[in-house]
Amino acid sequence: MVHIEIVQGDITEQDVDAIVNAANSSLLGGSGVDGAIHDRGGYTILEECRRIRAERYPNGLPTGKAVATGAGALPARWVIHTVGPIYARSPAPARELASCHVESLRIADDLGARTVAFPAISTGIYGYPLHEAAPIALRAVRESTTSVELVRFVLFDEAALRAFTSAEASSS
């Protein structure tokens, strides 16, 4: 069973095997977590993302799917990029958000990662309400069949931290 930690902090500073990037479908960087990971990880992440786009996903990475790159200058070994749902546009946001977590853990298993850090996927510009996203993310991780030993939810602000700790307390 995977051990879950919930902390407030900067995902780009996490010393884990893999960090999860809340990417956009282009995989070419953006704002929020995506921009921070590309900025701090350096150009090699963007180069790998461009290669993945050219070779595997010419129309962009679909919502709920995940791919991995190296982590460039980040402390982690890998970045797992996943595209969360845009809450107001998705016909099934809960299913797609859960898929982001399950697919990211599947990729982590393929890589041999034992420790993974997740942000609060889709809760920024994609508009997913924190109080809805937190229990979905936690349940998806808890119910996944994975060899990952530790999942750390690294939350940027106090509101996200409260939402995730409340959701975790409610599930116990």
mmCIF file of the C-alpha atoms, coordinates in Angstrom:
data_MODEL
# 
_entry.id   MODEL 
# 
loop_
_atom_site.group_PDB 
_atom_site.id 
_atom_site.type_symbol 
_atom_site.label_atom_id 
_atom_site.label_alt_id 
_atom_site.label_comp_id 
_atom_site.label_asym_id 
_atom_site.label_entity_id 
_atom_site.label_seq_id 
_atom_site.pdbx_PDB_ins_code 
_atom_site.Cartn_x 
_atom_site.Cartn_y 
_atom_site.Cartn_z 
_atom_site.occupancy 
_atom_site.B_iso_or_equiv 
_atom_site.pdbx_formal_charge 
_atom_site.auth_seq_id 
_atom_site.auth_comp_id 
_atom_site.auth_asym_id 
_atom_site.auth_atom_id 
_atom_site.pdbx_PDB_model_num 
ATOM 1   C CA . MET A 1 1   ? 0.000   0.000  0.000   1.00 0.00 ? 1   MET A CA 1 
ATOM 2   C CA . VAL A 1 2   ? 1.284   3.421  -0.929  1.00 0.00 ? 2   VAL A CA 1 
ATOM 3   C CA . HIS A 1 3   ? 2.112   5.869  1.855   1.00 0.00 ? 3   HIS A CA 1 
ATOM 4   C CA . ILE A 1 4   ? 0.650   9.357  1.276   1.00 0.00 ? 4   ILE A CA 1 
ATOM 5   C CA . GLU A 1 5   ? 2.147   12.609 2.547   1.00 0.00 ? 5   GLU A CA 1 
ATOM 6   C CA . ILE A 1 6   ? 0.536   16.031 2.191   1.00 0.00 ? 6   ILE A CA 1 
ATOM 7   C CA . VAL A 1 7   ? 2.794   19.082 2.400   1.00 0.00 ? 7   VAL A CA 1 
ATOM 8   C CA . GLN A 1 8   ? 2.865   22.711 1.382   1.00 0.00 ? 8   GLN A CA 1 
ATOM 9   C CA . GLY A 1 9   ? 5.839   23.619 -0.767  1.00 0.00 ? 9   GLY A CA 1 
ATOM 10  C CA . ASP A 1 10  ? 7.470   23.892 -4.161  1.00 0.00 ? 10  ASP A CA 1 
ATOM 11  C CA . ILE A 1 11  ? 7.249   20.746 -6.284  1.00 0.00 ? 11  ILE A CA 1 
ATOM 12  C CA . THR A 1 12  ? 10.401  21.707 -8.182  1.00 0.00 ? 12  THR A CA 1 
ATOM 13  C CA . GLU A 1 13  ? 12.421  21.327 -4.968  1.00 0.00 ? 13  GLU A CA 1 
ATOM 14  C CA . GLN A 1 14  ? 11.264  17.793 -4.142  1.00 0.00 ? 14  GLN A CA 1 
ATOM 15  C CA . ASP A 1 15  ? 13.975  15.156 -3.812  1.00 0.00 ? 15  ASP A CA 1 
ATOM 16  C CA . VAL A 1 16  ? 11.886  12.250 -5.108  1.00 0.00 ? 16  VAL A CA 1 
ATOM 17  C CA . ASP A 1 17  ? 12.285  9.845  -8.000  1.00 0.00 ? 17  ASP A CA 1 
ATOM 18  C CA . ALA A 1 18  ? 9.623   11.579 -10.107 1.00 0.00 ? 18  ALA A CA 1 
ATOM 19  C CA . ILE A 1 19  ? 7.539   14.727 -9.977  1.00 0.00 ? 19  ILE A CA 1 
ATOM 20  C CA . VAL A 1 20  ? 4.259   15.035 -11.811 1.00 0.00 ? 20  VAL A CA 1 
ATOM 21  C CA . ASN A 1 21  ? 3.734   18.034 -14.054 1.00 0.00 ? 21  ASN A CA 1 
ATOM 22  C CA . ALA A 1 22  ? 0.229   19.417 -14.489 1.00 0.00 ? 22  ALA A CA 1 
ATOM 23  C CA . ALA A 1 23  ? 0.946   19.981 -18.174 1.00 0.00 ? 23  ALA A CA 1 
ATOM 24  C CA . ASN A 1 24  ? -1.115  21.329 -21.018 1.00 0.00 ? 24  ASN A CA 1 
ATOM 25  C CA . SER A 1 25  ? -1.697  19.125 -24.039 1.00 0.00 ? 25  SER A CA 1 
ATOM 26  C CA . SER A 1 26  ? 1.047   20.836 -26.064 1.00 0.00 ? 26  SER A CA 1 
ATOM 27  C CA . LEU A 1 27  ? 3.705   19.625 -23.565 1.00 0.00 ? 27  LEU A CA 1 
ATOM 28  C CA . LEU A 1 28  ? 5.625   22.790 -24.443 1.00 0.00 ? 28  LEU A CA 1 
ATOM 29  C CA . GLY A 1 29  ? 5.405   24.610 -21.123 1.00 0.00 ? 29  GLY A CA 1 
ATOM 30  C CA . GLY A 1 30  ? 2.884   27.048 -19.769 1.00 0.00 ? 30  GLY A CA 1 
ATOM 31  C CA . SER A 1 31  ? 2.068   28.786 -16.522 1.00 0.00 ? 31  SER A CA 1 
ATOM 32  C CA . GLY A 1 32  ? 1.754   27.597 -12.928 1.00 0.00 ? 32  GLY A CA 1 
ATOM 33  C CA . VAL A 1 33  ? 3.337   24.237 -12.085 1.00 0.00 ? 33  VAL A CA 1 
ATOM 34  C CA . ASP A 1 34  ? 4.052   23.572 -15.768 1.00 0.00 ? 34  ASP A CA 1 
ATOM 35  C CA . GLY A 1 35  ? 5.981   26.812 -16.219 1.00 0.00 ? 35  GLY A CA 1 
ATOM 36  C CA . ALA A 1 36  ? 7.915   26.355 -12.967 1.00 0.00 ? 36  ALA A CA 1 
ATOM 37  C CA . ILE A 1 37  ? 9.002   22.827 -13.911 1.00 0.00 ? 37  ILE A CA 1 
ATOM 38  C CA . HIS A 1 38  ? 10.127  23.863 -17.390 1.00 0.00 ? 38  HIS A CA 1 
ATOM 39  C CA . ASP A 1 39  ? 11.891  26.985 -16.051 1.00 0.00 ? 39  ASP A CA 1 
ATOM 40  C CA . ARG A 1 40  ? 13.769  25.247 -13.248 1.00 0.00 ? 40  ARG A CA 1 
ATOM 41  C CA . GLY A 1 41  ? 14.357  21.959 -15.050 1.00 0.00 ? 41  GLY A CA 1 
ATOM 42  C CA . GLY A 1 42  ? 15.884  23.619 -18.069 1.00 0.00 ? 42  GLY A CA 1 
ATOM 43  C CA . TYR A 1 43  ? 15.781  23.236 -21.808 1.00 0.00 ? 43  TYR A CA 1 
ATOM 44  C CA . THR A 1 44  ? 16.353  19.462 -21.903 1.00 0.00 ? 44  THR A CA 1 
ATOM 45  C CA . ILE A 1 45  ? 12.801  18.864 -20.628 1.00 0.00 ? 45  ILE A CA 1 
ATOM 46  C CA . LEU A 1 46  ? 11.386  20.967 -23.469 1.00 0.00 ? 46  LEU A CA 1 
ATOM 47  C CA . GLU A 1 47  ? 13.566  19.121 -26.001 1.00 0.00 ? 47  GLU A CA 1 
ATOM 48  C CA . GLU A 1 48  ? 12.244  15.759 -24.800 1.00 0.00 ? 48  GLU A CA 1 
ATOM 49  C CA . CYS A 1 49  ? 8.661   17.041 -24.846 1.00 0.00 ? 49  CYS A CA 1 
ATOM 50  C CA . ARG A 1 50  ? 9.111   18.223 -28.436 1.00 0.00 ? 50  ARG A CA 1 
ATOM 51  C CA . ARG A 1 51  ? 10.399  14.775 -29.402 1.00 0.00 ? 51  ARG A CA 1 
ATOM 52  C CA . ILE A 1 52  ? 7.407   13.080 -27.718 1.00 0.00 ? 52  ILE A CA 1 
ATOM 53  C CA . ARG A 1 53  ? 5.048   15.411 -29.602 1.00 0.00 ? 53  ARG A CA 1 
ATOM 54  C CA . ALA A 1 54  ? 6.759   14.733 -32.917 1.00 0.00 ? 54  ALA A CA 1 
ATOM 55  C CA . GLU A 1 55  ? 6.987   10.955 -32.488 1.00 0.00 ? 55  GLU A CA 1 
ATOM 56  C CA . ARG A 1 56  ? 3.924   9.966  -30.446 1.00 0.00 ? 56  ARG A CA 1 
ATOM 57  C CA . TYR A 1 57  ? 1.405   12.770 -29.941 1.00 0.00 ? 57  TYR A CA 1 
ATOM 58  C CA . PRO A 1 58  ? 1.431   15.171 -32.899 1.00 0.00 ? 58  PRO A CA 1 
ATOM 59  C CA . ASN A 1 59  ? -1.991  16.511 -31.850 1.00 0.00 ? 59  ASN A CA 1 
ATOM 60  C CA . GLY A 1 60  ? -0.996  16.883 -28.200 1.00 0.00 ? 60  GLY A CA 1 
ATOM 61  C CA . LEU A 1 61  ? -1.199  14.634 -25.154 1.00 0.00 ? 61  LEU A CA 1 
ATOM 62  C CA . PRO A 1 62  ? -4.828  13.667 -24.455 1.00 0.00 ? 62  PRO A CA 1 
ATOM 63  C CA . THR A 1 63  ? -6.479  14.594 -21.163 1.00 0.00 ? 63  THR A CA 1 
ATOM 64  C CA . GLY A 1 64  ? -5.938  11.921 -18.511 1.00 0.00 ? 64  GLY A CA 1 
ATOM 65  C CA . LYS A 1 65  ? -2.847  10.431 -20.181 1.00 0.00 ? 65  LYS A CA 1 
ATOM 66  C CA . ALA A 1 66  ? 0.777   10.706 -19.031 1.00 0.00 ? 66  ALA A CA 1 
ATOM 67  C CA . VAL A 1 67  ? 4.308   10.565 -20.458 1.00 0.00 ? 67  VAL A CA 1 
ATOM 68  C CA . ALA A 1 68  ? 7.752   10.886 -18.877 1.00 0.00 ? 68  ALA A CA 1 
ATOM 69  C CA . THR A 1 69  ? 10.901  12.852 -19.574 1.00 0.00 ? 69  THR A CA 1 
ATOM 70  C CA . GLY A 1 70  ? 14.126  13.339 -17.712 1.00 0.00 ? 70  GLY A CA 1 
ATOM 71  C CA . ALA A 1 71  ? 14.090  16.040 -15.047 1.00 0.00 ? 71  ALA A CA 1 
ATOM 72  C CA . GLY A 1 72  ? 16.943  18.196 -16.305 1.00 0.00 ? 72  GLY A CA 1 
ATOM 73  C CA . ALA A 1 73  ? 18.322  20.341 -13.475 1.00 0.00 ? 73  ALA A CA 1 
ATOM 74  C CA . LEU A 1 74  ? 15.588  19.350 -10.979 1.00 0.00 ? 74  LEU A CA 1 
ATOM 75  C CA . PRO A 1 75  ? 16.446  17.160 -7.948  1.00 0.00 ? 75  PRO A CA 1 
ATOM 76  C CA . ALA A 1 76  ? 14.055  14.449 -9.219  1.00 0.00 ? 76  ALA A CA 1 
ATOM 77  C CA . ARG A 1 77  ? 15.172  11.915 -11.837 1.00 0.00 ? 77  ARG A CA 1 
ATOM 78  C CA . TRP A 1 78  ? 12.040  12.158 -14.004 1.00 0.00 ? 78  TRP A CA 1 
ATOM 79  C CA . VAL A 1 79  ? 9.107   14.405 -14.784 1.00 0.00 ? 79  VAL A CA 1 
ATOM 80  C CA . ILE A 1 80  ? 5.799   12.699 -15.502 1.00 0.00 ? 80  ILE A CA 1 
ATOM 81  C CA . HIS A 1 81  ? 3.641   15.029 -17.595 1.00 0.00 ? 81  HIS A CA 1 
ATOM 82  C CA . THR A 1 82  ? -0.131  14.608 -17.387 1.00 0.00 ? 82  THR A CA 1 
ATOM 83  C CA . VAL A 1 83  ? -2.966  16.702 -18.774 1.00 0.00 ? 83  VAL A CA 1 
ATOM 84  C CA . GLY A 1 84  ? -5.796  17.350 -16.365 1.00 0.00 ? 84  GLY A CA 1 
ATOM 85  C CA . PRO A 1 85  ? -9.342  18.208 -17.338 1.00 0.00 ? 85  PRO A CA 1 
ATOM 86  C CA . ILE A 1 86  ? -10.537 21.749 -17.853 1.00 0.00 ? 86  ILE A CA 1 
ATOM 87  C CA . TYR A 1 87  ? -13.337 21.614 -15.293 1.00 0.00 ? 87  TYR A CA 1 
ATOM 88  C CA . ALA A 1 88  ? -15.934 23.751 -17.115 1.00 0.00 ? 88  ALA A CA 1 
ATOM 89  C CA . ARG A 1 89  ? -15.406 21.962 -20.449 1.00 0.00 ? 89  ARG A CA 1 
ATOM 90  C CA . SER A 1 90  ? -14.982 18.323 -19.450 1.00 0.00 ? 90  SER A CA 1 
ATOM 91  C CA . PRO A 1 91  ? -17.943 15.958 -19.795 1.00 0.00 ? 91  PRO A CA 1 
ATOM 92  C CA . ALA A 1 92  ? -16.397 13.707 -17.086 1.00 0.00 ? 92  ALA A CA 1 
ATOM 93  C CA . PRO A 1 93  ? -13.934 15.743 -15.012 1.00 0.00 ? 93  PRO A CA 1 
ATOM 94  C CA . ALA A 1 94  ? -13.766 13.295 -12.082 1.00 0.00 ? 94  ALA A CA 1 
ATOM 95  C CA . ARG A 1 95  ? -12.964 10.345 -14.351 1.00 0.00 ? 95  ARG A CA 1 
ATOM 96  C CA . GLU A 1 96  ? -10.326 12.333 -16.240 1.00 0.00 ? 96  GLU A CA 1 
ATOM 97  C CA . LEU A 1 97  ? -8.731  13.674 -13.051 1.00 0.00 ? 97  LEU A CA 1 
ATOM 98  C CA . ALA A 1 98  ? -8.550  10.191 -11.537 1.00 0.00 ? 98  ALA A CA 1 
ATOM 99  C CA . SER A 1 99  ? -6.998  8.936  -14.784 1.00 0.00 ? 99  SER A CA 1 
ATOM 100 C CA . CYS A 1 100 ? -4.224  11.555 -14.497 1.00 0.00 ? 100 CYS A CA 1 
ATOM 101 C CA . HIS A 1 101 ? -3.177  10.034 -11.162 1.00 0.00 ? 101 HIS A CA 1 
ATOM 102 C CA . VAL A 1 102 ? -3.551  6.396  -12.193 1.00 0.00 ? 102 VAL A CA 1 
ATOM 103 C CA . GLU A 1 103 ? -1.690  6.915  -15.483 1.00 0.00 ? 103 GLU A CA 1 
ATOM 104 C CA . SER A 1 104 ? 1.075   8.875  -13.746 1.00 0.00 ? 104 SER A CA 1 
ATOM 105 C CA . LEU A 1 105 ? 1.580   6.028  -11.277 1.00 0.00 ? 105 LEU A CA 1 
ATOM 106 C CA . ARG A 1 106 ? 1.600   3.521  -14.158 1.00 0.00 ? 106 ARG A CA 1 
ATOM 107 C CA . ILE A 1 107 ? 4.377   5.524  -15.829 1.00 0.00 ? 107 ILE A CA 1 
ATOM 108 C CA . ALA A 1 108 ? 6.212   5.733  -12.483 1.00 0.00 ? 108 ALA A CA 1 
ATOM 109 C CA . ASP A 1 109 ? 6.044   1.942  -12.236 1.00 0.00 ? 109 ASP A CA 1 
ATOM 110 C CA . ASP A 1 110 ? 7.418   1.613  -15.779 1.00 0.00 ? 110 ASP A CA 1 
ATOM 111 C CA . LEU A 1 111 ? 10.340  3.854  -14.780 1.00 0.00 ? 111 LEU A CA 1 
ATOM 112 C CA . GLY A 1 112 ? 10.981  2.030  -11.509 1.00 0.00 ? 112 GLY A CA 1 
ATOM 113 C CA . ALA A 1 113 ? 10.179  5.129  -9.447  1.00 0.00 ? 113 ALA A CA 1 
ATOM 114 C CA . ARG A 1 114 ? 9.402   4.474  -5.777  1.00 0.00 ? 114 ARG A CA 1 
ATOM 115 C CA . THR A 1 115 ? 8.714   8.065  -4.682  1.00 0.00 ? 115 THR A CA 1 
ATOM 116 C CA . VAL A 1 116 ? 6.468   10.462 -6.583  1.00 0.00 ? 116 VAL A CA 1 
ATOM 117 C CA . ALA A 1 117 ? 5.350   14.039 -5.909  1.00 0.00 ? 117 ALA A CA 1 
ATOM 118 C CA . PHE A 1 118 ? 2.034   15.307 -7.288  1.00 0.00 ? 118 PHE A CA 1 
ATOM 119 C CA . PRO A 1 119 ? 0.682   18.854 -7.464  1.00 0.00 ? 119 PRO A CA 1 
ATOM 120 C CA . ALA A 1 120 ? -3.035  19.617 -7.210  1.00 0.00 ? 120 ALA A CA 1 
ATOM 121 C CA . ILE A 1 121 ? -3.729  18.802 -10.870 1.00 0.00 ? 121 ILE A CA 1 
ATOM 122 C CA . SER A 1 122 ? -6.289  20.985 -12.701 1.00 0.00 ? 122 SER A CA 1 
ATOM 123 C CA . THR A 1 123 ? -7.008  23.237 -9.698  1.00 0.00 ? 123 THR A CA 1 
ATOM 124 C CA . GLY A 1 124 ? -5.279  26.333 -11.062 1.00 0.00 ? 124 GLY A CA 1 
ATOM 125 C CA . ILE A 1 125 ? -6.167  27.867 -14.400 1.00 0.00 ? 125 ILE A CA 1 
ATOM 126 C CA . TYR A 1 126 ? -8.134  24.720 -15.354 1.00 0.00 ? 126 TYR A CA 1 
ATOM 127 C CA . GLY A 1 127 ? -10.653 25.648 -12.646 1.00 0.00 ? 127 GLY A CA 1 
ATOM 128 C CA . TYR A 1 128 ? -11.217 22.362 -10.805 1.00 0.00 ? 128 TYR A CA 1 
ATOM 129 C CA . PRO A 1 129 ? -12.564 23.232 -7.329  1.00 0.00 ? 129 PRO A CA 1 
ATOM 130 C CA . LEU A 1 130 ? -10.074 22.134 -4.667  1.00 0.00 ? 130 LEU A CA 1 
ATOM 131 C CA . HIS A 1 131 ? -12.758 20.604 -2.430  1.00 0.00 ? 131 HIS A CA 1 
ATOM 132 C CA . GLU A 1 132 ? -13.804 18.321 -5.304  1.00 0.00 ? 132 GLU A CA 1 
ATOM 133 C CA . ALA A 1 133 ? -10.340 17.573 -6.713  1.00 0.00 ? 133 ALA A CA 1 
ATOM 134 C CA . ALA A 1 134 ? -8.639  16.606 -3.444  1.00 0.00 ? 134 ALA A CA 1 
ATOM 135 C CA . PRO A 1 135 ? -10.761 13.523 -2.588  1.00 0.00 ? 135 PRO A CA 1 
ATOM 136 C CA . ILE A 1 136 ? -10.642 12.322 -6.206  1.00 0.00 ? 136 ILE A CA 1 
ATOM 137 C CA . ALA A 1 137 ? -6.838  12.602 -6.312  1.00 0.00 ? 137 ALA A CA 1 
ATOM 138 C CA . LEU A 1 138 ? -6.384  10.890 -2.948  1.00 0.00 ? 138 LEU A CA 1 
ATOM 139 C CA . ARG A 1 139 ? -8.798  8.057  -3.772  1.00 0.00 ? 139 ARG A CA 1 
ATOM 140 C CA . ALA A 1 140 ? -7.196  7.456  -7.184  1.00 0.00 ? 140 ALA A CA 1 
ATOM 141 C CA . VAL A 1 141 ? -3.767  7.125  -5.569  1.00 0.00 ? 141 VAL A CA 1 
ATOM 142 C CA . ARG A 1 142 ? -4.982  4.923  -2.703  1.00 0.00 ? 142 ARG A CA 1 
ATOM 143 C CA . GLU A 1 143 ? -6.866  2.591  -5.050  1.00 0.00 ? 143 GLU A CA 1 
ATOM 144 C CA . SER A 1 144 ? -4.107  2.302  -7.668  1.00 0.00 ? 144 SER A CA 1 
ATOM 145 C CA . THR A 1 145 ? -2.195  -0.901 -8.086  1.00 0.00 ? 145 THR A CA 1 
ATOM 146 C CA . THR A 1 146 ? 1.354   0.420  -7.981  1.00 0.00 ? 146 THR A CA 1 
ATOM 147 C CA . SER A 1 147 ? 4.851   -0.349 -6.761  1.00 0.00 ? 147 SER A CA 1 
ATOM 148 C CA . VAL A 1 148 ? 5.308   3.293  -5.766  1.00 0.00 ? 148 VAL A CA 1 
ATOM 149 C CA . GLU A 1 149 ? 5.955   3.389  -2.033  1.00 0.00 ? 149 GLU A CA 1 
ATOM 150 C CA . LEU A 1 150 ? 5.483   7.102  -1.311  1.00 0.00 ? 150 LEU A CA 1 
ATOM 151 C CA . VAL A 1 151 ? 3.214   9.678  -2.923  1.00 0.00 ? 151 VAL A CA 1 
ATOM 152 C CA . ARG A 1 152 ? 3.716   13.210 -1.688  1.00 0.00 ? 152 ARG A CA 1 
ATOM 153 C CA . PHE A 1 153 ? 1.092   15.791 -2.590  1.00 0.00 ? 153 PHE A CA 1 
ATOM 154 C CA . VAL A 1 154 ? 3.055   19.051 -2.744  1.00 0.00 ? 154 VAL A CA 1 
ATOM 155 C CA . LEU A 1 155 ? 0.604   21.903 -2.556  1.00 0.00 ? 155 LEU A CA 1 
ATOM 156 C CA . PHE A 1 156 ? 1.477   25.455 -3.438  1.00 0.00 ? 156 PHE A CA 1 
ATOM 157 C CA . ASP A 1 157 ? -0.713  27.358 -0.995  1.00 0.00 ? 157 ASP A CA 1 
ATOM 158 C CA . GLU A 1 158 ? -2.621  27.137 2.265   1.00 0.00 ? 158 GLU A CA 1 
ATOM 159 C CA . ALA A 1 159 ? -6.026  26.670 0.569   1.00 0.00 ? 159 ALA A CA 1 
ATOM 160 C CA . ALA A 1 160 ? -4.832  23.592 -1.316  1.00 0.00 ? 160 ALA A CA 1 
ATOM 161 C CA . LEU A 1 161 ? -3.162  22.219 1.807   1.00 0.00 ? 161 LEU A CA 1 
ATOM 162 C CA . ARG A 1 162 ? -6.416  22.606 3.768   1.00 0.00 ? 162 ARG A CA 1 
ATOM 163 C CA . ALA A 1 163 ? -8.473  20.944 1.024   1.00 0.00 ? 163 ALA A CA 1 
ATOM 164 C CA . PHE A 1 164 ? -6.170  17.915 0.809   1.00 0.00 ? 164 PHE A CA 1 
ATOM 165 C CA . THR A 1 165 ? -5.709  17.472 4.567   1.00 0.00 ? 165 THR A CA 1 
ATOM 166 C CA . SER A 1 166 ? -9.477  17.748 5.069   1.00 0.00 ? 166 SER A CA 1 
ATOM 167 C CA . ALA A 1 167 ? -10.139 15.205 2.319   1.00 0.00 ? 167 ALA A CA 1 
ATOM 168 C CA . GLU A 1 168 ? -7.558  12.848 3.808   1.00 0.00 ? 168 GLU A CA 1 
ATOM 169 C CA . ALA A 1 169 ? -9.069  13.188 7.298   1.00 0.00 ? 169 ALA A CA 1 
ATOM 170 C CA . SER A 1 170 ? -12.562 12.485 5.900   1.00 0.00 ? 170 SER A CA 1 
ATOM 171 C CA . SER A 1 171 ? -11.387 9.297  4.203   1.00 0.00 ? 171 SER A CA 1 
ATOM 172 C CA . SER A 1 172 ? -9.761  7.784  7.298   1.00 0.00 ? 172 SER A CA 1 
# 
